[in-house]
PDB file of C-alpha atoms in Angstrom:
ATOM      1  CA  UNK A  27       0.000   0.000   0.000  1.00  0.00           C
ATOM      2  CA  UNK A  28       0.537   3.348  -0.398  1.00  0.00           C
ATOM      3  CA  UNK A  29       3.874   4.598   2.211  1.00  0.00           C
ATOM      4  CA  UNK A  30       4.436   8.280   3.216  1.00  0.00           C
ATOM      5  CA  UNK A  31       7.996   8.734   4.946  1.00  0.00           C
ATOM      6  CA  UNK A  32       8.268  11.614   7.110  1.00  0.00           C
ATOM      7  CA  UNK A  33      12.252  12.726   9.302  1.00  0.00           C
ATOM      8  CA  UNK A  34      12.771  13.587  11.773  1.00  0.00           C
ATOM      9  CA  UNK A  35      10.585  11.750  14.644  1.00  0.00           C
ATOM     10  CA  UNK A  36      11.299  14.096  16.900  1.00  0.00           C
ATOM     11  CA  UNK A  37      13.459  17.130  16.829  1.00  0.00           C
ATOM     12  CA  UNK A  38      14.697  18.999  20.149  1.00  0.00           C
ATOM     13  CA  UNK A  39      16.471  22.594  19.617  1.00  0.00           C
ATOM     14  CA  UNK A  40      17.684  25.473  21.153  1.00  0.00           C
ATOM     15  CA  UNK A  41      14.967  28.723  20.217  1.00  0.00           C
ATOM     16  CA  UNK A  42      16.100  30.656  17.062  1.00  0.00           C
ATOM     17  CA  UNK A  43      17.113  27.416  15.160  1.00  0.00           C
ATOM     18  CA  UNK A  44      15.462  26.859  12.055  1.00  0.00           C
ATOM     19  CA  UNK A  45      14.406  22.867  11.769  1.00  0.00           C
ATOM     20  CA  UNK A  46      13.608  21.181   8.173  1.00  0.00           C
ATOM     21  CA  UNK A  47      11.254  18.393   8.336  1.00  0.00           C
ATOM     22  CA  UNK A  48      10.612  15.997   5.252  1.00  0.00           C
ATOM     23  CA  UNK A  49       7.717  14.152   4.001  1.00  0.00           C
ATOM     24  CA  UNK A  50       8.626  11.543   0.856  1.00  0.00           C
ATOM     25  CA  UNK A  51       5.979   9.637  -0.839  1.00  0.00           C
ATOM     26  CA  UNK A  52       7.520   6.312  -1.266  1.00  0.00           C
ATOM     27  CA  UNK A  53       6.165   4.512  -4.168  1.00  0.00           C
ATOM     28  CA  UNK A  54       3.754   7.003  -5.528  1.00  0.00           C
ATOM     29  CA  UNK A  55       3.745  10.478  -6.785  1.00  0.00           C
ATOM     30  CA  UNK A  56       1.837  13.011  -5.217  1.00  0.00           C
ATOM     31  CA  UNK A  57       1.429  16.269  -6.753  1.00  0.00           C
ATOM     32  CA  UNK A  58      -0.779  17.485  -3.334  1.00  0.00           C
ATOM     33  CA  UNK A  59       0.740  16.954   0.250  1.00  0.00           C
ATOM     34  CA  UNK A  60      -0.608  18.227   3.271  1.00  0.00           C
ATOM     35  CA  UNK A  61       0.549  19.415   6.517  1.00  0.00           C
ATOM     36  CA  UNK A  62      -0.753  19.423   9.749  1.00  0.00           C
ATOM     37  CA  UNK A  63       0.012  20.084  13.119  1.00  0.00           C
ATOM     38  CA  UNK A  64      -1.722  19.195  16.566  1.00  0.00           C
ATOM     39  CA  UNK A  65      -1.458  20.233  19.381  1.00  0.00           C
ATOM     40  CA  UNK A  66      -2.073  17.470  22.785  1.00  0.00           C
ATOM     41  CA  UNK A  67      -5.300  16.003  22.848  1.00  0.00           C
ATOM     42  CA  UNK A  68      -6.335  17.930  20.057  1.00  0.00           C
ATOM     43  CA  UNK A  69      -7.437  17.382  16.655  1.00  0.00           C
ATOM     44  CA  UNK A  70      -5.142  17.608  13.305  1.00  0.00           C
ATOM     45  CA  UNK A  71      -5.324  21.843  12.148  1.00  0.00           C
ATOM     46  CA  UNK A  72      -4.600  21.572   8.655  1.00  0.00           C
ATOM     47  CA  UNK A  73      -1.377  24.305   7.897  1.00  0.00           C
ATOM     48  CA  UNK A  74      -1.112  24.443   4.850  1.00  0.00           C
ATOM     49  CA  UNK A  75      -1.377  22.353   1.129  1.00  0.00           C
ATOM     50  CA  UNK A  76       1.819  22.014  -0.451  1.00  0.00           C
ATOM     51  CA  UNK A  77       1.772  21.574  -4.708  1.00  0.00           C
ATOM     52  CA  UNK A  78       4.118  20.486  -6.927  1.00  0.00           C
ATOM     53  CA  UNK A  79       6.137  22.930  -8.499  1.00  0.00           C
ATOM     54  CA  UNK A  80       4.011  26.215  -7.334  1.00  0.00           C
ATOM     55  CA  UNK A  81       3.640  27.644  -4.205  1.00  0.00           C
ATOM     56  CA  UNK A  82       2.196  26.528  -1.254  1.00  0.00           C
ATOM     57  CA  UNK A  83      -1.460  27.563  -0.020  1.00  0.00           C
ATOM     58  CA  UNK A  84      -1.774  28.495   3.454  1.00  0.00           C
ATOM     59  CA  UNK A  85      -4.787  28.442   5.960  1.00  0.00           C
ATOM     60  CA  UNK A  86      -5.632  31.492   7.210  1.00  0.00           C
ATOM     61  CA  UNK A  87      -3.526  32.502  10.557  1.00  0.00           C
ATOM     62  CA  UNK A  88      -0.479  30.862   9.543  1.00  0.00           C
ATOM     63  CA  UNK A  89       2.786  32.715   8.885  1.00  0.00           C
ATOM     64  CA  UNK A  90       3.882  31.957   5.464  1.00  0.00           C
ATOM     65  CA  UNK A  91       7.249  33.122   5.956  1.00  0.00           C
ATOM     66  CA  UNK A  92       7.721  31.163   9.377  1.00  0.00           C
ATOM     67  CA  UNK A  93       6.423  27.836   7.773  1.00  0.00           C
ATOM     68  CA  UNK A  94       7.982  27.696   4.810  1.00  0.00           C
ATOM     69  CA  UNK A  95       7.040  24.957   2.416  1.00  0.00           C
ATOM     70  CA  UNK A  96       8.608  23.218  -0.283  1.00  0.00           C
ATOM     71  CA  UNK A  97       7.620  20.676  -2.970  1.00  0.00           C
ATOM     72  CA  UNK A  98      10.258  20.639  -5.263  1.00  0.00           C
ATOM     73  CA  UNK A  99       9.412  16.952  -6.696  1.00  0.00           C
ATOM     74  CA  UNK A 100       6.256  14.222  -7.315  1.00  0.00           C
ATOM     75  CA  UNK A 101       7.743  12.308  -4.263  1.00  0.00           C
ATOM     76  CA  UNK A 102       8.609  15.521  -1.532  1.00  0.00           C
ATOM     77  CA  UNK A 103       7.365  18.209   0.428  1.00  0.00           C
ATOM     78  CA  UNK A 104       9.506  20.265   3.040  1.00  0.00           C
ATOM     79  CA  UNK A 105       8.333  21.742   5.850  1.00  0.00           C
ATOM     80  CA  UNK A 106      10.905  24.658   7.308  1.00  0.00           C
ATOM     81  CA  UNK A 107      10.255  26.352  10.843  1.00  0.00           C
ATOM     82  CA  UNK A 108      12.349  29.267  10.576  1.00  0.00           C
ATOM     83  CA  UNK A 109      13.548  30.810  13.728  1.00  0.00           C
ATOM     84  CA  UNK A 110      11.641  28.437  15.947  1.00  0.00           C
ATOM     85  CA  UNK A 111      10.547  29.536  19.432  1.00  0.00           C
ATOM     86  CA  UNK A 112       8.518  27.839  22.000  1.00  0.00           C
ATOM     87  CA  UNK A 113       5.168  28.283  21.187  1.00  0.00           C
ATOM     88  CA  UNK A 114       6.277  26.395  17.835  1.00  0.00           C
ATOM     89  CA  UNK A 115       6.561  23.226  19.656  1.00  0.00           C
ATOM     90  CA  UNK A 116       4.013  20.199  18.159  1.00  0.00           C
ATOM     91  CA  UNK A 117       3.461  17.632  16.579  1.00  0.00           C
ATOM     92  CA  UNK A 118       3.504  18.214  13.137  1.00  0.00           C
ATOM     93  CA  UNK A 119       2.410  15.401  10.486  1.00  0.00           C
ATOM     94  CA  UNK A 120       2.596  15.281   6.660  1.00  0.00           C
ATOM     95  CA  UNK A 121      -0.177  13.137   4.303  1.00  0.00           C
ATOM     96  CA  UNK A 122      -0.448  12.785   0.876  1.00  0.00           C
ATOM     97  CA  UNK A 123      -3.402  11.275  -1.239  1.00  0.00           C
ATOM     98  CA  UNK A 124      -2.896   7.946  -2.319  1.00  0.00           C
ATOM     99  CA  UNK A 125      -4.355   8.070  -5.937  1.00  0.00           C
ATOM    100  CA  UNK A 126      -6.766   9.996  -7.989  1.00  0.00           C
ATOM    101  CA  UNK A 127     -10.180   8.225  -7.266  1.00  0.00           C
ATOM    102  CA  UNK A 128     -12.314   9.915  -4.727  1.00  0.00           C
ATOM    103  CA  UNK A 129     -12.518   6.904  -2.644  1.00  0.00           C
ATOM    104  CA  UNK A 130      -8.668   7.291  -1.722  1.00  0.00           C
ATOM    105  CA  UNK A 131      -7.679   7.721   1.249  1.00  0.00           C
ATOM    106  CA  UNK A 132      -4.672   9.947   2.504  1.00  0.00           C
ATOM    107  CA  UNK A 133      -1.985   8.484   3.510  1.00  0.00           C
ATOM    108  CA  UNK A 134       0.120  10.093   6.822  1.00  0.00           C
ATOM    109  CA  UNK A 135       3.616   9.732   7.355  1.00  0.00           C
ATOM    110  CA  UNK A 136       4.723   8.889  11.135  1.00  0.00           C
ATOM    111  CA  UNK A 137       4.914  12.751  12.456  1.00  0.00           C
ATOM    112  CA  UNK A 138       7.323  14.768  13.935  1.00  0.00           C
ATOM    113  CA  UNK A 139       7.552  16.455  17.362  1.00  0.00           C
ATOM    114  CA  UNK A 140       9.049  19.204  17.835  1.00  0.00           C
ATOM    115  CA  UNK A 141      10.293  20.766  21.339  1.00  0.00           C
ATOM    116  CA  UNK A 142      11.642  23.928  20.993  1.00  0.00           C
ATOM    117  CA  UNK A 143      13.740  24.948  24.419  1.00  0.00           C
TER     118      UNK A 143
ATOM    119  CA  UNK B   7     -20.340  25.600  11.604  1.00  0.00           C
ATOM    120  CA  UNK B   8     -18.317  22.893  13.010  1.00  0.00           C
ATOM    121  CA  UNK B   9     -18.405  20.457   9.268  1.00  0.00           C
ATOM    122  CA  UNK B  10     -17.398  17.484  11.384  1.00  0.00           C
ATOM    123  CA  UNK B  11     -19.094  16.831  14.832  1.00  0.00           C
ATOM    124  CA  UNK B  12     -17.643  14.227  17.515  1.00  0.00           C
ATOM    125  CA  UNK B  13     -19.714  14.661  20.739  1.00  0.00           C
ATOM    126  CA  UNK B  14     -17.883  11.821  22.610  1.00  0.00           C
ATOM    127  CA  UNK B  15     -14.549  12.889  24.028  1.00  0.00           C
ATOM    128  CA  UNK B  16     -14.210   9.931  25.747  1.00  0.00           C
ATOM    129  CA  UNK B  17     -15.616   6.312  25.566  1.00  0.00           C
ATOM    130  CA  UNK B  18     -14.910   3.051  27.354  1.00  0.00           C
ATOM    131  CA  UNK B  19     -15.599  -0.333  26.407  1.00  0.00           C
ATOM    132  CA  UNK B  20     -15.230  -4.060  27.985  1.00  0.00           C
ATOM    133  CA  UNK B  21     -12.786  -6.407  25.523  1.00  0.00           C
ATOM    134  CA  UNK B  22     -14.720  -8.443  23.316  1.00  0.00           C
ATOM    135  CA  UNK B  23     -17.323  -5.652  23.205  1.00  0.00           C
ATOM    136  CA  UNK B  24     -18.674  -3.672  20.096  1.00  0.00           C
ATOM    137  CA  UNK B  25     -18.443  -0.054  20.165  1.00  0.00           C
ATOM    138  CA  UNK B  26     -20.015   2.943  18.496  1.00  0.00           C
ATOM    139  CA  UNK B  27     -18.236   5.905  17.776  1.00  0.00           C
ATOM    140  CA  UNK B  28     -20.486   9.192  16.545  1.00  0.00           C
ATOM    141  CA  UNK B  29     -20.111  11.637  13.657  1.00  0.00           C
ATOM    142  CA  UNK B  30     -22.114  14.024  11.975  1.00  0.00           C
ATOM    143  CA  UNK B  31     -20.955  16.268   9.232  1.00  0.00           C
ATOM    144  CA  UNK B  32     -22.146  19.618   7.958  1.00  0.00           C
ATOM    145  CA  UNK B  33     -21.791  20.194   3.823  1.00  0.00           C
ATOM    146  CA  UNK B  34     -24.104  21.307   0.988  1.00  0.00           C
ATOM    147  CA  UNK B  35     -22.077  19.474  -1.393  1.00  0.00           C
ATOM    148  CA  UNK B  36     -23.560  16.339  -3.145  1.00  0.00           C
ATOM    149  CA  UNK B  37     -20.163  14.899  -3.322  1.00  0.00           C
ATOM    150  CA  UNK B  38     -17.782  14.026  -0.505  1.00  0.00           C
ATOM    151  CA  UNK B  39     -16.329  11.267   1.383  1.00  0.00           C
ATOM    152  CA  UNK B  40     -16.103  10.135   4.991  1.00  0.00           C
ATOM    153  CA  UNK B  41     -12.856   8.649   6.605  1.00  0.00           C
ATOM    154  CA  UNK B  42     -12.250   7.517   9.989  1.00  0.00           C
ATOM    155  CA  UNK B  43      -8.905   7.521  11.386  1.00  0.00           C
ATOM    156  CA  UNK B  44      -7.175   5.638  14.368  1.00  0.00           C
ATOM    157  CA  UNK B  45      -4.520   7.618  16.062  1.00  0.00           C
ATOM    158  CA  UNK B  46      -2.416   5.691  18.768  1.00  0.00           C
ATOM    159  CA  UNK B  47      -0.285   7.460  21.594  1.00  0.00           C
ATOM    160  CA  UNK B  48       2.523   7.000  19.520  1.00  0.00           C
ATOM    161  CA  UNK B  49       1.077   9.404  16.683  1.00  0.00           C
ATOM    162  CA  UNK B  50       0.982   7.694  13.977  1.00  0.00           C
ATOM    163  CA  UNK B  51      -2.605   8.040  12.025  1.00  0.00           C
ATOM    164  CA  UNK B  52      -4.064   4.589  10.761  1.00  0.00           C
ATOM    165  CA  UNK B  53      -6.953   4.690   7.926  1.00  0.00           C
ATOM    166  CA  UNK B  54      -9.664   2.684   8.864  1.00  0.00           C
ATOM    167  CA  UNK B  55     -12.445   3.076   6.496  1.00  0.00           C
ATOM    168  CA  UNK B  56     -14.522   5.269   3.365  1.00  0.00           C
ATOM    169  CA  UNK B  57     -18.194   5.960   2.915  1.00  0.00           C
ATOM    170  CA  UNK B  58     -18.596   7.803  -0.377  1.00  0.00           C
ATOM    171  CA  UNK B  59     -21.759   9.803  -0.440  1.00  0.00           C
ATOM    172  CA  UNK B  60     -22.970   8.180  -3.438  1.00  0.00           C
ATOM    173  CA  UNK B  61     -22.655   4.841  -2.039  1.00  0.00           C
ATOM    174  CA  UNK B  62     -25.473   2.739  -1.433  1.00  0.00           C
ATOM    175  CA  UNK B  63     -24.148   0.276   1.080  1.00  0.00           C
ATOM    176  CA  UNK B  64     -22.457   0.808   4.081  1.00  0.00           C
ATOM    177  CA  UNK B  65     -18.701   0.225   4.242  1.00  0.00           C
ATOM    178  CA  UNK B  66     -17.294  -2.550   6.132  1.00  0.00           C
ATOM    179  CA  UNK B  67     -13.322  -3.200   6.792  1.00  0.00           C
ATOM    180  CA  UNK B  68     -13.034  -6.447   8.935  1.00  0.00           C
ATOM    181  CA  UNK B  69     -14.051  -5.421  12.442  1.00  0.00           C
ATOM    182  CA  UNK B  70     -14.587  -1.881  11.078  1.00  0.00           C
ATOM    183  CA  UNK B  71     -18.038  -0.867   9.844  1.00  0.00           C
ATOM    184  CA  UNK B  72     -19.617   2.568   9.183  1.00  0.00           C
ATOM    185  CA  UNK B  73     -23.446   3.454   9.273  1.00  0.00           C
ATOM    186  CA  UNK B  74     -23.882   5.574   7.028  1.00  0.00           C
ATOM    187  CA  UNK B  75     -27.072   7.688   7.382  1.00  0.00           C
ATOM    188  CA  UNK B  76     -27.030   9.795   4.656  1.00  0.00           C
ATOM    189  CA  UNK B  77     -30.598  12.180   6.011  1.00  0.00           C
ATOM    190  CA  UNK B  78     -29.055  12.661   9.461  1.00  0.00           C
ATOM    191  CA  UNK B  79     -25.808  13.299   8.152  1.00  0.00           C
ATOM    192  CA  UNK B  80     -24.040  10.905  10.153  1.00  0.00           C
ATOM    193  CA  UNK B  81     -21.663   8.398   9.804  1.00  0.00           C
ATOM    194  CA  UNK B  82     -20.685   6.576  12.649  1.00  0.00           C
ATOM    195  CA  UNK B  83     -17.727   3.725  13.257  1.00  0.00           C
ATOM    196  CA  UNK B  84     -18.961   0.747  14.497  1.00  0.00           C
ATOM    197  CA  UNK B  85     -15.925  -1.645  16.092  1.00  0.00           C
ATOM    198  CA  UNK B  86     -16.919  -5.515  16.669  1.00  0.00           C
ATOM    199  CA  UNK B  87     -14.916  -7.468  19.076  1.00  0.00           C
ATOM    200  CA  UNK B  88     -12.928  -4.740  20.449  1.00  0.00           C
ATOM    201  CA  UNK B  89      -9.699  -5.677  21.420  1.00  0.00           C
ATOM    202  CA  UNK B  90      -6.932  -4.084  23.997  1.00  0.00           C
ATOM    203  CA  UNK B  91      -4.818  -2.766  20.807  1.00  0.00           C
ATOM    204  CA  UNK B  92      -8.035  -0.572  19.379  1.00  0.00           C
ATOM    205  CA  UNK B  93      -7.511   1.968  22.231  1.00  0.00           C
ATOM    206  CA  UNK B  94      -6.446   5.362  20.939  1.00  0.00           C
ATOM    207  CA  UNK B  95      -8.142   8.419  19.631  1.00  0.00           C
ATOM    208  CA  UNK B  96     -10.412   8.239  16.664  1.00  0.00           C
ATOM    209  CA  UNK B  97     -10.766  10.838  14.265  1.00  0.00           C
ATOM    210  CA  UNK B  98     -14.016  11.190  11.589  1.00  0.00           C
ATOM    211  CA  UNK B  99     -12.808  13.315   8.954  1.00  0.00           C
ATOM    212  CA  UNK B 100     -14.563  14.536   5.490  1.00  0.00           C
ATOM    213  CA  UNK B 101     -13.952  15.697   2.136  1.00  0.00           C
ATOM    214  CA  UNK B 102     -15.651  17.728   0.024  1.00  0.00           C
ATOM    215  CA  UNK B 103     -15.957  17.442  -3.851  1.00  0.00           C
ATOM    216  CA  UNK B 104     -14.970  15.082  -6.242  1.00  0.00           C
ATOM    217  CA  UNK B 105     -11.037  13.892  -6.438  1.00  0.00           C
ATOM    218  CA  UNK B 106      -8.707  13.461  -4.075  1.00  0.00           C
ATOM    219  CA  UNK B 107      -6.753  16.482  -4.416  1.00  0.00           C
ATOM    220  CA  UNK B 108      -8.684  18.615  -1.818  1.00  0.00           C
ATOM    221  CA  UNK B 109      -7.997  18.696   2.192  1.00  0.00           C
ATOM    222  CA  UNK B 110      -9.930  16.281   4.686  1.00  0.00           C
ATOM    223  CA  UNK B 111     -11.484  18.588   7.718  1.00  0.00           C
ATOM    224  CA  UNK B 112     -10.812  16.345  11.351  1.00  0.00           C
ATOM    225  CA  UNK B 113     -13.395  16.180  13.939  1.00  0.00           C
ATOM    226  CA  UNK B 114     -12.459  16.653  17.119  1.00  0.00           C
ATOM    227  CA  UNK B 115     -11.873  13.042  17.703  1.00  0.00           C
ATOM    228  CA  UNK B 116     -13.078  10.195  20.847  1.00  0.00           C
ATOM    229  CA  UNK B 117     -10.807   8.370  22.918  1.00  0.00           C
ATOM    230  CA  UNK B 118     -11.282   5.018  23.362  1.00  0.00           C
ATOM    231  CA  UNK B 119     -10.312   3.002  25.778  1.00  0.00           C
ATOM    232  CA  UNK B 120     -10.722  -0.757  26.215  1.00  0.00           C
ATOM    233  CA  UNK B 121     -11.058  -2.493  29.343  1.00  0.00           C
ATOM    234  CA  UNK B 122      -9.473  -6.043  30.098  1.00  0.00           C
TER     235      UNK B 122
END
């Protein structure tokens, strides 16, 4: 079945580091990822849809130029936190649709938690 | 408008039990899907099962079925035989329109927790 990769598991940094988190589609292409963050006991708030080859579209409230996003290929999407400070820390998860049909599902990668100190 | 309604924050069940887990949606579109997610502590999200709005029957996955009620906009997950591995939060999610390039909206998710 469909595999989404995402690195790191779980990143802790010092505040004012920037942190780069991937999300690889293993053996499909997807030209739409999707990222998400959530906070404890919470429900997934989509960020933000990353598309292949053009920019990103971002949900209203969050800072383009703090969550930068990259989808440079069929098979990855980059998620930057630039300058990351406390109130950044989450869990952050990637997902990317499996195929074309309506009836797919999308498929998450493992997420990524973030502590920023 | 919340589009995706889970009223049950928390539920517990015995082992061996079946379960039902609620969720109403909110769209105007004729077209969408339904997905319910399983999310463990470890945070990992696990698809469970799709109810397409067009479809007449209701989906079943194994232990996993959905009734679908299309009128009452609901569509809730149904778990036979629980076991001790199905506790973790469950998310009912929905997307709108045909395709699957466009975003699924989460409920708030239920916990579930099974009892030995």
């Amino acid at each position: 079945g469909a595999v989404v990769s995402q690195h790191p598991s779980w990143v802790i940094c010092k505040s004012g580091t920037s942190v780069k988190i991937e999300c690889r589609s293993l053996d499909f292409q997807a030209t739409t990822m999707f990222w998400y963050r959530q906070f404890p006991k919470q429900s997934l708030m989509l960020m933000a849809t990353s598309n292949e080859g053009s920019k990103a579209t971002y949900e209203q409230g969050v800072e383009k130029d703090k969550f930068l996003i990259n989808h440079a290929s069929l098979t990855l999407s980059t998620l930057t936190v630039t300058s990351a400070h406390p109130e950044d820390s989450s869990f952050y998860i990637c997902s990317a649709n499996g195929g074309r049909d309506s009836n797919q599902p999308q498929h998450f990668g493992d997420g990524t938690r973030l502590s920023i100190l | 408008a919340q589009k995706i309604t889970q009223t049950q924050p928390g539920m517990f069940v015995q082992e061996k039990e079946a379960v039902t887990l609620d969720c109403t949606y909110d769209t105007s579109d004729p077209s969408y899907g339904l997905f319910w997610y399983k999310q463990p502590s470890s945070g990992e999200m696990i698809f469970l099962i799709y109810q397409g709005s067009y479809d007449q029957q209701n989906a079943t996955e194994g232990r996993y079925s959905l009734n679908f009620q299309k009128a009452r906009k609901s569509a809730n997950l149904v778990i036979s035989a629980s076991q001790l591995g199905d506790s973790a939060m469950y998310f009912c999610a929905m997307r709108e329109g045909g395709g699957s390039a466009r975003q699924l909206t989460f409920g708030s998710g239920t916990q579930l927790t099974v009892l030995p």
